[in-house]
PDB file of C-alpha atoms in Angstrom:
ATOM      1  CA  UNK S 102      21.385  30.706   7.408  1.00  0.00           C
ATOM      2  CA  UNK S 103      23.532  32.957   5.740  1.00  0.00           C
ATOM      3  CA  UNK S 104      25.263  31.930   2.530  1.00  0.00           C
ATOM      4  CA  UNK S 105      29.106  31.196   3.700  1.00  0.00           C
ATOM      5  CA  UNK S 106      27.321  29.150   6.490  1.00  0.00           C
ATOM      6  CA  UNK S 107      25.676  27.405   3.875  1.00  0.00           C
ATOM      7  CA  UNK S 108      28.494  26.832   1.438  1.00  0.00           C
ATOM      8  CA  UNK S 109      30.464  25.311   4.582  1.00  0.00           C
ATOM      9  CA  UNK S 110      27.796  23.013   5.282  1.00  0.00           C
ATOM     10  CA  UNK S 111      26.965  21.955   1.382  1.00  0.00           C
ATOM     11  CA  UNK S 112      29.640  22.841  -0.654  1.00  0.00           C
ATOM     12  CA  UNK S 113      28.381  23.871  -4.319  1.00  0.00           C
ATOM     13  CA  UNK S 114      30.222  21.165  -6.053  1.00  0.00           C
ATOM     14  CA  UNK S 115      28.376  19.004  -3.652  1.00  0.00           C
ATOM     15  CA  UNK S 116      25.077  20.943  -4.172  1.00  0.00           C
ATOM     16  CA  UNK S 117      24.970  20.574  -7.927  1.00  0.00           C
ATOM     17  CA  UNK S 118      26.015  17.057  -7.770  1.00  0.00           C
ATOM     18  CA  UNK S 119      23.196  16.562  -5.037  1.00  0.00           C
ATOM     19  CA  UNK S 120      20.524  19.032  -7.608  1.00  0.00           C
ATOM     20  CA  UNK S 121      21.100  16.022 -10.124  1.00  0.00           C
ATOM     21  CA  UNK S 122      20.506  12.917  -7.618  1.00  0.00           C
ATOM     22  CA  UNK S 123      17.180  15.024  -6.524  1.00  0.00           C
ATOM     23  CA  UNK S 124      16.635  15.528 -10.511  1.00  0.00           C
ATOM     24  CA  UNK S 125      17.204  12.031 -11.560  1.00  0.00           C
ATOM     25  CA  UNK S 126      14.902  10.724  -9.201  1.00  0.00           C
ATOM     26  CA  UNK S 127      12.132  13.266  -9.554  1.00  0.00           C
ATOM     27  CA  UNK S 128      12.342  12.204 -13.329  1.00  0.00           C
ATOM     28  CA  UNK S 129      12.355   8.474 -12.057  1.00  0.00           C
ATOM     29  CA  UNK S 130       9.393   8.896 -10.032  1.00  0.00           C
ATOM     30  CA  UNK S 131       7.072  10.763 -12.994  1.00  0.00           C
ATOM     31  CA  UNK S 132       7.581   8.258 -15.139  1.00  0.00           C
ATOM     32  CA  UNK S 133       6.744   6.104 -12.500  1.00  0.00           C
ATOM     33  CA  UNK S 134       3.355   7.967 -11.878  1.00  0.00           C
ATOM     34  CA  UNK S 135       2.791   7.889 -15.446  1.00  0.00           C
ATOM     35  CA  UNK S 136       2.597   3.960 -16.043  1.00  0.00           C
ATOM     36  CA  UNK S 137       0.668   3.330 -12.787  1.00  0.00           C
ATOM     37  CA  UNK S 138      -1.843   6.690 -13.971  1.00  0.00           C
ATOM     38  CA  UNK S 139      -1.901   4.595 -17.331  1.00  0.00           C
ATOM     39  CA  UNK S 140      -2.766   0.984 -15.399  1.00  0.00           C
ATOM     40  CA  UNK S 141      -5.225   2.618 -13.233  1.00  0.00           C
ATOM     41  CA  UNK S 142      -7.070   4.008 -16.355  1.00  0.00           C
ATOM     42  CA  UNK S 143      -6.461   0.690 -17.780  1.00  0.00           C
ATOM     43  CA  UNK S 144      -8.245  -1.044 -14.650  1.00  0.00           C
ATOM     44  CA  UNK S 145     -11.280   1.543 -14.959  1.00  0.00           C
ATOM     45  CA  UNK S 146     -12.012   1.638 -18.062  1.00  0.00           C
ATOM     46  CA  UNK S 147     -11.783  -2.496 -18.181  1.00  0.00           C
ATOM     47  CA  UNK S 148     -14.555  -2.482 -15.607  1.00  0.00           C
ATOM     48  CA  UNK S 149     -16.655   0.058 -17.022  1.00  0.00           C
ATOM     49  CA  UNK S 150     -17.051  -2.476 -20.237  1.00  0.00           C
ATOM     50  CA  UNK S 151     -18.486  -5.290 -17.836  1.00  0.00           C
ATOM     51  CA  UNK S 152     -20.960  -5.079 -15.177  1.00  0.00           C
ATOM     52  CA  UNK S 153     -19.804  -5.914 -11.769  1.00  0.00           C
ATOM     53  CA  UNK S 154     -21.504  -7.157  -9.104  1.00  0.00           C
ATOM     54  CA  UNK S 155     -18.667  -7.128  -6.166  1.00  0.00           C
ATOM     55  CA  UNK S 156     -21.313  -9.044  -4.328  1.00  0.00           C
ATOM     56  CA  UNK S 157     -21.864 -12.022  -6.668  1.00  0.00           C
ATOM     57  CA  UNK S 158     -18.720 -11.901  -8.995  1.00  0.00           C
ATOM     58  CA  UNK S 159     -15.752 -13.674  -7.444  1.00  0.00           C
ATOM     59  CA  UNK S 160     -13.502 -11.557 -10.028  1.00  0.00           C
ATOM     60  CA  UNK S 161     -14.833  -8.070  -8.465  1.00  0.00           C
ATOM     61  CA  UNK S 162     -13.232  -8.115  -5.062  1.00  0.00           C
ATOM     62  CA  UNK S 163      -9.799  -8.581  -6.637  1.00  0.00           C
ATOM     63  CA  UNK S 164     -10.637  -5.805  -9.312  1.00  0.00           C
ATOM     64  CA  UNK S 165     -11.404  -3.572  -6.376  1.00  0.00           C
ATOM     65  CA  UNK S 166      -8.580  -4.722  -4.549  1.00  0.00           C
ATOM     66  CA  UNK S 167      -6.223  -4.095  -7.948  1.00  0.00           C
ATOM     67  CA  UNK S 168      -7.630  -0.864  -7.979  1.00  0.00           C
ATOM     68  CA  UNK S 169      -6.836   0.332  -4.555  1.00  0.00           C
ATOM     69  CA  UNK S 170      -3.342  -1.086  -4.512  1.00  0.00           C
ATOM     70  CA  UNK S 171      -2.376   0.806  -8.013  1.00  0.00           C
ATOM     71  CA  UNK S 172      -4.697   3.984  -6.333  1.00  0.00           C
ATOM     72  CA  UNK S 173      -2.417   3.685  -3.063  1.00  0.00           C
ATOM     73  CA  UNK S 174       0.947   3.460  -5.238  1.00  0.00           C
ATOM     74  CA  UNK S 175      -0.176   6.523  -7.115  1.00  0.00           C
ATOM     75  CA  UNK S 176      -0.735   8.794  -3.930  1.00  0.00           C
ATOM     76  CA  UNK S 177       2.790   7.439  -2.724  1.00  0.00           C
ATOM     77  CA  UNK S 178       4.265   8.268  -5.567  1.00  0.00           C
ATOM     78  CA  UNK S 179       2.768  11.455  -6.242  1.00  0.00           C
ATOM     79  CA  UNK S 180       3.678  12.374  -2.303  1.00  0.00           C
ATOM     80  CA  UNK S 181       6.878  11.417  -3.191  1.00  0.00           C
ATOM     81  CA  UNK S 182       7.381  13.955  -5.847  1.00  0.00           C
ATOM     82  CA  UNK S 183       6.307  16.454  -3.924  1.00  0.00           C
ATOM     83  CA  UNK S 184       9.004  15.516  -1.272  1.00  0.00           C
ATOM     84  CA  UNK S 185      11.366  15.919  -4.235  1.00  0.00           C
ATOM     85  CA  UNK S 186       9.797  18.968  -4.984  1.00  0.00           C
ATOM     86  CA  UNK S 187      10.591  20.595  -1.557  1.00  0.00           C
ATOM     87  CA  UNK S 188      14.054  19.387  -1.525  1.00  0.00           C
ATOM     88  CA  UNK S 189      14.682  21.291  -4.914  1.00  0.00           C
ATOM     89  CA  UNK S 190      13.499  24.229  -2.998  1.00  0.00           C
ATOM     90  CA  UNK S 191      15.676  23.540  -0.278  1.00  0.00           C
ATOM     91  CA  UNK S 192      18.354  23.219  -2.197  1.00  0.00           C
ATOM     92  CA  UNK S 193      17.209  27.041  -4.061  1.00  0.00           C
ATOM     93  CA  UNK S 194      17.070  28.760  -0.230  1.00  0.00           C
ATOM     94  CA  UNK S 195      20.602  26.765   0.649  1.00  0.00           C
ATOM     95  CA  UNK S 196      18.919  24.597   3.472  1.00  0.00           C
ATOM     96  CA  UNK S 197      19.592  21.542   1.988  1.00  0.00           C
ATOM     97  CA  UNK S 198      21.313  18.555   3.682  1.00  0.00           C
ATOM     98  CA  UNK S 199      20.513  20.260   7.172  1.00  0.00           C
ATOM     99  CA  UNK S 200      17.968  18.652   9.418  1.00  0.00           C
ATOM    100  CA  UNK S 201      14.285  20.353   9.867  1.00  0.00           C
ATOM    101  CA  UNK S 202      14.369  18.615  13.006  1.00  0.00           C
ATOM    102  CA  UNK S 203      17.597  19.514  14.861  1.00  0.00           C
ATOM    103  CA  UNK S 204      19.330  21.788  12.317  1.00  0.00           C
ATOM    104  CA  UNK S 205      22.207  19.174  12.467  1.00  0.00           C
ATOM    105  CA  UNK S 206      23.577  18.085   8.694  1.00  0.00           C
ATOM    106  CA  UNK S 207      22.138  15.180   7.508  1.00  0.00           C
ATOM    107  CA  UNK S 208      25.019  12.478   6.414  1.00  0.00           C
ATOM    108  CA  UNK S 209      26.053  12.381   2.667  1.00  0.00           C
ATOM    109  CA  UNK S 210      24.896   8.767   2.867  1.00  0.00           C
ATOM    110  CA  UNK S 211      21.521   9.313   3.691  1.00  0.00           C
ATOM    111  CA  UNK S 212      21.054  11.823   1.124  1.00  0.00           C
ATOM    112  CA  UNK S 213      22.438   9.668  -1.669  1.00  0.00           C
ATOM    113  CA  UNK S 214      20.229   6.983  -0.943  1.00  0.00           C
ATOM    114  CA  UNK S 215      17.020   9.177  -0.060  1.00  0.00           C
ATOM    115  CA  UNK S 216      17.662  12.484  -1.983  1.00  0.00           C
ATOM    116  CA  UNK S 217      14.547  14.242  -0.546  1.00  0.00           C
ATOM    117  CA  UNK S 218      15.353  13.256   3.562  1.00  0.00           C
ATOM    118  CA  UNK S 219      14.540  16.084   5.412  1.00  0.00           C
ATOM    119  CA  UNK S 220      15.394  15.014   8.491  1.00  0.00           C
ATOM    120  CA  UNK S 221      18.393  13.356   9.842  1.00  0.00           C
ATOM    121  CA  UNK S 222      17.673   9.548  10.882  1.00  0.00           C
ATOM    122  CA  UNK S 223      17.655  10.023  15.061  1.00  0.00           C
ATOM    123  CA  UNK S 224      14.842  13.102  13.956  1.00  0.00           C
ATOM    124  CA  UNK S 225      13.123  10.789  11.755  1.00  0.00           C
ATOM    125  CA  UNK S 226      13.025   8.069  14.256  1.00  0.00           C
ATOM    126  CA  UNK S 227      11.217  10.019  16.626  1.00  0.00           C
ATOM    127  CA  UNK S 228       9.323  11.671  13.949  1.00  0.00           C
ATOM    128  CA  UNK S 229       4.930  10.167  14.039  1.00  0.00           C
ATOM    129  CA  UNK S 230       4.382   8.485  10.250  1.00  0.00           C
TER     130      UNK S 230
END
């Protein structure tokens, strides 16, 4: 896409305002995978001071539960900031706001509410999770 295309589509005003929405929430979402890093370390390292028996201690099956659900929150938000990641780099090569699905611009309103969407929402509809 060539640059003027570009600037049509996202104009820099709007680029920089959207490089701090994608900034804010990339900030957002570290700090976020900081305090669940810090509770799943805090969930290890209480059951590596007692022995568990998942078989025979009622408390182990919600341990291990407690640990998967803070382990599953981490990998979304770590995916997450990689999503934010690629829309920074988007935003670099002038793609951003334009639909990897149909090449269509994605609306203003999806972006403000989901600042990495790569896709517009008929793409992502279609789109296998």
């Amino acid at each position: 896409m060539s640059d003027s295309a570009s600037d049509a589509a996202f104009p820099p005003i709007e680029r920089e305002s959207a490089r701090e929405r994608v900034a804010a929430e990339r900030a957002d979402t570290s700090a976020q995978i900081e305090a669940l890093s810090r509770e799943f370390d805090r969930i290890v390292e209480a059951n590596a001071l007692v022995a568990i028996d998942d078989e025979h201690d009622p408390e182990g099956s919600s341990t291990a539960f407690e640990r998967a659900h803070v382990a599953s929150l981490l990998a979304q938000a770590r995916d997450h900031l990689a999503d934010l990641d690629q829309a920074l780099e988007r935003l670099e090569r002038g793609d951003y706001g334009r639909c990897e699905g149909c090449g269509e611009p994605i609306p203003a309103e999806r972006l403000e509410v989901r600042p990495a969407a790569s896709t517009c929402v008929r793409c992502a509809a279609v789109r296998p999770r």
